[in-house]
Amino acid sequence: MDNMVKLWKVLDGEGGGPVEAALRRSAEIAPDDWSEMGRKSNKFDTLFHQFPYFSTNKAHTDYVDCVQFMGDLMLSKSVSNSVVLWKPLAEDERRMYNTHRVPSSILFLREFKLDHCWSWYVRFESPSPYHRILACGNQRGEVKVWHIGGDDGGCHPEQKHFCNLPTSTSGWFGASSGGDCDQSTVRMVAFNPHGSHLVAVKDDSTVWMWDTAG
């Protein structure tokens, strides 16, 4: 729990490296084989990848609780009322300094303001593969939505959200335990695989869904 964002290179070299070898080995495992021979053959060592490829504390000054890739870029969020879009400059720093130290330089691209969101453990999402939109909830029961990608697949982020979805007037909700729906924190949002629906879950045990294609 700190303000660091770390990246690990899990596939390295022509053969993919030790992580790729571990993935191939795991595919050979038969979890339903409970015979003595099966138990012996199903054993394999856990791979520990200790050292990161990139590590930075330059994107945030407080706890980081959500990170997502956006192609070669990163979206990350702290407890400071914003989601940040930035680019890790790992290769640029390695070439510039010709050193084996872990790179930490970033290129800051855009900050998406998210009022009333200083609480820990609030998750955003930008659905792949095109990352056209970004959604995140806050502590007032609202879901903010931004345009961040164009139809051409490029990155064209708009800093101000274009949509505010209050969970007291629209959407569908499931089982509720009561409480003040307006002020209950939205903990997590998620899009369906086609990006046509957005779902949010709140601290008051309600689930909300919107049709984003309409």
PDB file of C-alpha atoms in Angstrom:
ATOM      1  CA  MET A   1       0.000   0.000   0.000  1.00  0.00           C
ATOM      2  CA  ASP A   2       1.952   2.986  -1.303  1.00  0.00           C
ATOM      3  CA  ASN A   3       2.069   5.342  -4.267  1.00  0.00           C
ATOM      4  CA  MET A   4       4.121   3.040  -6.503  1.00  0.00           C
ATOM      5  CA  VAL A   5       3.066   1.516  -9.823  1.00  0.00           C
ATOM      6  CA  LYS A   6       5.183  -1.466 -10.873  1.00  0.00           C
ATOM      7  CA  LEU A   7       5.328  -3.390 -14.147  1.00  0.00           C
ATOM      8  CA  TRP A   8       6.740  -6.863 -14.705  1.00  0.00           C
ATOM      9  CA  LYS A   9       7.798  -8.269 -18.065  1.00  0.00           C
ATOM     10  CA  VAL A  10       6.215 -11.721 -18.015  1.00  0.00           C
ATOM     11  CA  LEU A  11       7.112 -12.768 -21.576  1.00  0.00           C
ATOM     12  CA  ASP A  12      10.778 -12.230 -22.404  1.00  0.00           C
ATOM     13  CA  GLY A  13      12.866 -13.393 -25.342  1.00  0.00           C
ATOM     14  CA  GLU A  14      12.066 -15.668 -28.252  1.00  0.00           C
ATOM     15  CA  GLY A  15      10.881 -18.560 -26.108  1.00  0.00           C
ATOM     16  CA  GLY A  16       8.810 -16.379 -23.807  1.00  0.00           C
ATOM     17  CA  GLY A  17      11.065 -16.845 -20.776  1.00  0.00           C
ATOM     18  CA  PRO A  18      10.310 -18.675 -17.507  1.00  0.00           C
ATOM     19  CA  VAL A  19       6.729 -17.397 -17.275  1.00  0.00           C
ATOM     20  CA  GLU A  20       5.874 -18.837 -20.689  1.00  0.00           C
ATOM     21  CA  ALA A  21       7.467 -22.137 -19.643  1.00  0.00           C
ATOM     22  CA  ALA A  22       5.356 -22.157 -16.463  1.00  0.00           C
ATOM     23  CA  LEU A  23       2.202 -21.510 -18.508  1.00  0.00           C
ATOM     24  CA  ARG A  24       3.015 -24.437 -20.803  1.00  0.00           C
ATOM     25  CA  ARG A  25       3.664 -26.662 -17.792  1.00  0.00           C
ATOM     26  CA  SER A  26       0.369 -25.679 -16.154  1.00  0.00           C
ATOM     27  CA  ALA A  27      -1.484 -26.642 -19.352  1.00  0.00           C
ATOM     28  CA  GLU A  28      -0.177 -30.189 -18.959  1.00  0.00           C
ATOM     29  CA  ILE A  29      -1.720 -30.580 -15.502  1.00  0.00           C
ATOM     30  CA  ALA A  30      -4.773 -32.816 -15.126  1.00  0.00           C
ATOM     31  CA  PRO A  31      -6.536 -31.470 -12.004  1.00  0.00           C
ATOM     32  CA  ASP A  32      -9.135 -34.266 -12.029  1.00  0.00           C
ATOM     33  CA  ASP A  33      -6.500 -37.043 -11.820  1.00  0.00           C
ATOM     34  CA  TRP A  34      -6.479 -38.023  -8.142  1.00  0.00           C
ATOM     35  CA  SER A  35      -4.438 -41.212  -8.526  1.00  0.00           C
ATOM     36  CA  GLU A  36      -1.034 -41.418  -6.848  1.00  0.00           C
ATOM     37  CA  MET A  37       0.670 -41.145 -10.227  1.00  0.00           C
ATOM     38  CA  GLY A  38      -1.507 -38.161 -11.114  1.00  0.00           C
ATOM     39  CA  ARG A  39      -0.716 -36.365  -7.856  1.00  0.00           C
ATOM     40  CA  LYS A  40       3.004 -36.739  -8.504  1.00  0.00           C
ATOM     41  CA  SER A  41       2.809 -35.582 -12.125  1.00  0.00           C
ATOM     42  CA  ASN A  42       0.601 -32.614 -11.203  1.00  0.00           C
ATOM     43  CA  LYS A  43       3.239 -31.071  -8.969  1.00  0.00           C
ATOM     44  CA  PHE A  44       5.164 -28.102 -10.304  1.00  0.00           C
ATOM     45  CA  ASP A  45       7.072 -25.267  -8.705  1.00  0.00           C
ATOM     46  CA  THR A  46       5.500 -21.851  -8.321  1.00  0.00           C
ATOM     47  CA  LEU A  47       7.395 -19.196 -10.249  1.00  0.00           C
ATOM     48  CA  PHE A  48       8.393 -16.083  -8.310  1.00  0.00           C
ATOM     49  CA  HIS A  49       9.097 -13.059 -10.492  1.00  0.00           C
ATOM     50  CA  GLN A  50      10.563 -10.731  -7.876  1.00  0.00           C
ATOM     51  CA  PHE A  51      12.059  -7.743  -9.656  1.00  0.00           C
ATOM     52  CA  PRO A  52       9.879  -5.383 -11.711  1.00  0.00           C
ATOM     53  CA  TYR A  53      10.776  -4.155 -15.168  1.00  0.00           C
ATOM     54  CA  PHE A  54       9.520  -0.660 -14.330  1.00  0.00           C
ATOM     55  CA  SER A  55       8.673   1.084 -11.060  1.00  0.00           C
ATOM     56  CA  THR A  56       7.508   4.651 -10.494  1.00  0.00           C
ATOM     57  CA  ASN A  57       6.060   6.917  -7.826  1.00  0.00           C
ATOM     58  CA  LYS A  58       5.690   9.860 -10.215  1.00  0.00           C
ATOM     59  CA  ALA A  59       2.069   9.295 -11.231  1.00  0.00           C
ATOM     60  CA  HIS A  60       0.550   9.597  -7.748  1.00  0.00           C
ATOM     61  CA  THR A  61       1.371  10.983  -4.311  1.00  0.00           C
ATOM     62  CA  ASP A  62      -0.995   8.725  -2.342  1.00  0.00           C
ATOM     63  CA  TYR A  63      -2.181   5.112  -2.274  1.00  0.00           C
ATOM     64  CA  VAL A  64      -2.795   3.548  -5.705  1.00  0.00           C
ATOM     65  CA  ASP A  65      -5.833   1.256  -5.773  1.00  0.00           C
ATOM     66  CA  CYS A  66      -6.565   0.619  -9.465  1.00  0.00           C
ATOM     67  CA  VAL A  67      -4.366   0.237 -12.576  1.00  0.00           C
ATOM     68  CA  GLN A  68      -5.230  -0.761 -16.142  1.00  0.00           C
ATOM     69  CA  PHE A  69      -3.306  -1.021 -19.402  1.00  0.00           C
ATOM     70  CA  MET A  70      -4.508   1.037 -22.348  1.00  0.00           C
ATOM     71  CA  GLY A  71      -2.300  -0.328 -25.102  1.00  0.00           C
ATOM     72  CA  ASP A  72       1.178   1.044 -24.320  1.00  0.00           C
ATOM     73  CA  LEU A  73      -0.328   3.604 -21.940  1.00  0.00           C
ATOM     74  CA  MET A  74      -1.501   3.288 -18.341  1.00  0.00           C
ATOM     75  CA  LEU A  75      -4.638   4.372 -16.533  1.00  0.00           C
ATOM     76  CA  SER A  76      -4.254   4.542 -12.772  1.00  0.00           C
ATOM     77  CA  LYS A  77      -6.157   5.918  -9.800  1.00  0.00           C
ATOM     78  CA  SER A  78      -5.278   6.989  -6.300  1.00  0.00           C
ATOM     79  CA  VAL A  79      -7.394   8.414  -3.468  1.00  0.00           C
ATOM     80  CA  SER A  80      -7.088  11.982  -4.763  1.00  0.00           C
ATOM     81  CA  ASN A  81     -10.252  12.542  -6.844  1.00  0.00           C
ATOM     82  CA  SER A  82      -8.812  11.721 -10.272  1.00  0.00           C
ATOM     83  CA  VAL A  83      -7.856   9.031 -12.775  1.00  0.00           C
ATOM     84  CA  VAL A  84      -4.532   9.619 -14.550  1.00  0.00           C
ATOM     85  CA  LEU A  85      -3.495   8.655 -18.087  1.00  0.00           C
ATOM     86  CA  TRP A  86       0.274   8.338 -18.560  1.00  0.00           C
ATOM     87  CA  LYS A  87       2.985   6.547 -20.495  1.00  0.00           C
ATOM     88  CA  PRO A  88       5.854   4.613 -18.878  1.00  0.00           C
ATOM     89  CA  LEU A  89       9.162   5.649 -20.488  1.00  0.00           C
ATOM     90  CA  ALA A  90      11.019   2.448 -19.669  1.00  0.00           C
ATOM     91  CA  GLU A  91      12.831   1.948 -22.971  1.00  0.00           C
ATOM     92  CA  ASP A  92      13.591   5.659 -23.384  1.00  0.00           C
ATOM     93  CA  GLU A  93      15.194   5.834 -19.955  1.00  0.00           C
ATOM     94  CA  ARG A  94      17.258   2.686 -20.524  1.00  0.00           C
ATOM     95  CA  ARG A  95      18.635   4.066 -23.793  1.00  0.00           C
ATOM     96  CA  MET A  96      19.306   7.504 -22.323  1.00  0.00           C
ATOM     97  CA  TYR A  97      21.199   6.410 -19.209  1.00  0.00           C
ATOM     98  CA  ASN A  98      22.539   3.044 -20.419  1.00  0.00           C
ATOM     99  CA  THR A  99      22.139   1.587 -16.963  1.00  0.00           C
ATOM    100  CA  HIS A 100      20.661  -1.488 -15.321  1.00  0.00           C
ATOM    101  CA  ARG A 101      18.666   0.479 -12.775  1.00  0.00           C
ATOM    102  CA  VAL A 102      14.886   0.043 -12.837  1.00  0.00           C
ATOM    103  CA  PRO A 103      13.327   2.831 -14.977  1.00  0.00           C
ATOM    104  CA  SER A 104      10.864   5.216 -13.323  1.00  0.00           C
ATOM    105  CA  SER A 105      10.254   8.056 -15.833  1.00  0.00           C
ATOM    106  CA  ILE A 106       6.738   8.730 -17.126  1.00  0.00           C
ATOM    107  CA  LEU A 107       5.035  11.024 -19.606  1.00  0.00           C
ATOM    108  CA  PHE A 108       1.945  12.561 -18.007  1.00  0.00           C
ATOM    109  CA  LEU A 109      -0.850  12.787 -20.603  1.00  0.00           C
ATOM    110  CA  ARG A 110      -4.178  13.600 -18.981  1.00  0.00           C
ATOM    111  CA  GLU A 111      -5.933  13.825 -15.631  1.00  0.00           C
ATOM    112  CA  PHE A 112      -9.633  12.965 -15.403  1.00  0.00           C
ATOM    113  CA  LYS A 113     -11.170  14.795 -12.449  1.00  0.00           C
ATOM    114  CA  LEU A 114     -13.474  12.701 -10.282  1.00  0.00           C
ATOM    115  CA  ASP A 115     -15.105  14.719  -7.510  1.00  0.00           C
ATOM    116  CA  HIS A 116     -15.984  13.088  -4.179  1.00  0.00           C
ATOM    117  CA  CYS A 117     -13.692  10.099  -4.697  1.00  0.00           C
ATOM    118  CA  TRP A 118     -11.074  10.091  -1.950  1.00  0.00           C
ATOM    119  CA  SER A 119     -12.074   6.689  -0.567  1.00  0.00           C
ATOM    120  CA  TRP A 120      -9.851   3.624  -0.805  1.00  0.00           C
ATOM    121  CA  TYR A 121     -10.885   0.702  -3.058  1.00  0.00           C
ATOM    122  CA  VAL A 122     -12.903   2.280  -5.851  1.00  0.00           C
ATOM    123  CA  ARG A 123     -12.382   0.556  -9.212  1.00  0.00           C
ATOM    124  CA  PHE A 124     -12.648   2.142 -12.675  1.00  0.00           C
ATOM    125  CA  GLU A 125     -12.810   0.410 -16.075  1.00  0.00           C
ATOM    126  CA  SER A 126     -12.101   1.212 -19.707  1.00  0.00           C
ATOM    127  CA  PRO A 127     -13.271  -1.731 -21.841  1.00  0.00           C
ATOM    128  CA  SER A 128     -10.799  -3.256 -24.289  1.00  0.00           C
ATOM    129  CA  PRO A 129      -9.828  -3.574 -27.063  1.00  0.00           C
ATOM    130  CA  TYR A 130     -10.534   0.018 -28.158  1.00  0.00           C
ATOM    131  CA  HIS A 131     -10.781   1.838 -24.803  1.00  0.00           C
ATOM    132  CA  ARG A 132     -13.201   4.426 -26.183  1.00  0.00           C
ATOM    133  CA  ILE A 133     -14.719   5.238 -22.800  1.00  0.00           C
ATOM    134  CA  LEU A 134     -13.719   5.318 -19.147  1.00  0.00           C
ATOM    135  CA  ALA A 135     -16.115   4.924 -16.215  1.00  0.00           C
ATOM    136  CA  CYS A 136     -15.657   5.280 -12.464  1.00  0.00           C
ATOM    137  CA  GLY A 137     -17.926   5.753  -9.462  1.00  0.00           C
ATOM    138  CA  ASN A 138     -17.579   7.991  -6.416  1.00  0.00           C
ATOM    139  CA  GLN A 139     -18.728   8.349  -2.813  1.00  0.00           C
ATOM    140  CA  ARG A 140     -21.946  10.180  -3.751  1.00  0.00           C
ATOM    141  CA  GLY A 141     -23.369   7.228  -5.659  1.00  0.00           C
ATOM    142  CA  GLU A 142     -22.562   8.713  -9.084  1.00  0.00           C
ATOM    143  CA  VAL A 143     -20.856   7.118 -12.088  1.00  0.00           C
ATOM    144  CA  LYS A 144     -18.810   9.426 -14.320  1.00  0.00           C
ATOM    145  CA  VAL A 145     -18.111   8.503 -17.952  1.00  0.00           C
ATOM    146  CA  TRP A 146     -15.448  10.023 -20.227  1.00  0.00           C
ATOM    147  CA  HIS A 147     -14.628   9.761 -23.943  1.00  0.00           C
ATOM    148  CA  ILE A 148     -10.965   8.737 -24.152  1.00  0.00           C
ATOM    149  CA  GLY A 149     -10.618   6.937 -27.507  1.00  0.00           C
ATOM    150  CA  GLY A 150     -11.716   7.546 -31.087  1.00  0.00           C
ATOM    151  CA  ASP A 151     -13.298   5.245 -33.658  1.00  0.00           C
ATOM    152  CA  ASP A 152      -9.922   5.102 -35.419  1.00  0.00           C
ATOM    153  CA  GLY A 153      -8.428   3.296 -32.437  1.00  0.00           C
ATOM    154  CA  GLY A 154      -6.369   6.336 -31.445  1.00  0.00           C
ATOM    155  CA  CYS A 155      -6.233   8.032 -28.084  1.00  0.00           C
ATOM    156  CA  HIS A 156      -8.254  11.271 -28.007  1.00  0.00           C
ATOM    157  CA  PRO A 157      -9.040  11.808 -24.313  1.00  0.00           C
ATOM    158  CA  GLU A 158     -11.540  14.448 -23.249  1.00  0.00           C
ATOM    159  CA  GLN A 159     -10.720  15.785 -19.809  1.00  0.00           C
ATOM    160  CA  LYS A 160     -14.293  16.508 -18.715  1.00  0.00           C
ATOM    161  CA  HIS A 161     -16.753  13.653 -18.290  1.00  0.00           C
ATOM    162  CA  PHE A 162     -19.619  13.672 -20.798  1.00  0.00           C
ATOM    163  CA  CYS A 163     -22.071  11.695 -18.680  1.00  0.00           C
ATOM    164  CA  ASN A 164     -23.037  11.537 -15.018  1.00  0.00           C
ATOM    165  CA  LEU A 165     -25.175   8.548 -14.022  1.00  0.00           C
ATOM    166  CA  PRO A 166     -26.881   9.110 -10.641  1.00  0.00           C
ATOM    167  CA  THR A 167     -27.980   5.807  -9.121  1.00  0.00           C
ATOM    168  CA  SER A 168     -31.077   7.364  -7.553  1.00  0.00           C
ATOM    169  CA  THR A 169     -32.953   8.180 -10.772  1.00  0.00           C
ATOM    170  CA  SER A 170     -31.998   5.669 -13.467  1.00  0.00           C
ATOM    171  CA  GLY A 171     -30.694   2.169 -14.018  1.00  0.00           C
ATOM    172  CA  TRP A 172     -31.754  -1.198 -12.674  1.00  0.00           C
ATOM    173  CA  PHE A 173     -30.841  -2.405  -9.219  1.00  0.00           C
ATOM    174  CA  GLY A 174     -30.931  -5.790  -7.569  1.00  0.00           C
ATOM    175  CA  ALA A 175     -31.336  -6.850  -3.952  1.00  0.00           C
ATOM    176  CA  SER A 176     -30.942  -3.995  -1.488  1.00  0.00           C
ATOM    177  CA  SER A 177     -30.280  -3.950   2.230  1.00  0.00           C
ATOM    178  CA  GLY A 178     -31.696  -0.462   2.566  1.00  0.00           C
ATOM    179  CA  GLY A 179     -29.850   2.721   3.444  1.00  0.00           C
ATOM    180  CA  ASP A 180     -29.288   6.006   1.672  1.00  0.00           C
ATOM    181  CA  CYS A 181     -28.863   5.036  -1.984  1.00  0.00           C
ATOM    182  CA  ASP A 182     -27.887   8.554  -3.044  1.00  0.00           C
ATOM    183  CA  GLN A 183     -24.826   8.749  -0.792  1.00  0.00           C
ATOM    184  CA  SER A 184     -23.652   5.130  -0.941  1.00  0.00           C
ATOM    185  CA  THR A 185     -20.205   4.674  -2.523  1.00  0.00           C
ATOM    186  CA  VAL A 186     -19.946   3.056  -5.957  1.00  0.00           C
ATOM    187  CA  ARG A 187     -17.149   0.535  -5.428  1.00  0.00           C
ATOM    188  CA  MET A 188     -16.780  -0.983  -8.874  1.00  0.00           C
ATOM    189  CA  VAL A 189     -17.974  -0.585 -12.449  1.00  0.00           C
ATOM    190  CA  ALA A 190     -17.736  -3.025 -15.351  1.00  0.00           C
ATOM    191  CA  PHE A 191     -18.773  -3.176 -18.998  1.00  0.00           C
ATOM    192  CA  ASN A 192     -20.049  -6.273 -20.754  1.00  0.00           C
ATOM    193  CA  PRO A 193     -17.742  -7.719 -23.484  1.00  0.00           C
ATOM    194  CA  HIS A 194     -19.435  -5.672 -26.234  1.00  0.00           C
ATOM    195  CA  GLY A 195     -19.436  -2.439 -24.222  1.00  0.00           C
ATOM    196  CA  SER A 196     -23.192  -2.075 -24.660  1.00  0.00           C
ATOM    197  CA  HIS A 197     -24.025  -2.236 -20.941  1.00  0.00           C
ATOM    198  CA  LEU A 198     -22.438  -0.726 -17.847  1.00  0.00           C
ATOM    199  CA  VAL A 199     -22.884  -2.251 -14.389  1.00  0.00           C
ATOM    200  CA  ALA A 200     -22.084  -0.626 -11.035  1.00  0.00           C
ATOM    201  CA  VAL A 201     -22.110  -2.098  -7.529  1.00  0.00           C
ATOM    202  CA  LYS A 202     -22.563   0.018  -4.405  1.00  0.00           C
ATOM    203  CA  ASP A 203     -21.931  -0.242  -0.682  1.00  0.00           C
ATOM    204  CA  ASP A 204     -25.679  -0.436  -0.007  1.00  0.00           C
ATOM    205  CA  SER A 205     -25.799  -3.899  -1.679  1.00  0.00           C
ATOM    206  CA  THR A 206     -27.430  -2.639  -4.878  1.00  0.00           C
ATOM    207  CA  VAL A 207     -26.359  -3.356  -8.452  1.00  0.00           C
ATOM    208  CA  TRP A 208     -27.189  -0.905 -11.250  1.00  0.00           C
ATOM    209  CA  MET A 209     -27.120  -1.387 -15.008  1.00  0.00           C
ATOM    210  CA  TRP A 210     -27.355   1.073 -17.922  1.00  0.00           C
ATOM    211  CA  ASP A 211     -27.738   0.550 -21.653  1.00  0.00           C
ATOM    212  CA  THR A 212     -24.775   2.449 -23.134  1.00  0.00           C
ATOM    213  CA  ALA A 213     -25.679   1.700 -26.743  1.00  0.00           C
ATOM    214  CA  GLY A 214     -28.990   3.556 -26.656  1.00  0.00           C
TER     215      GLY A 214
END
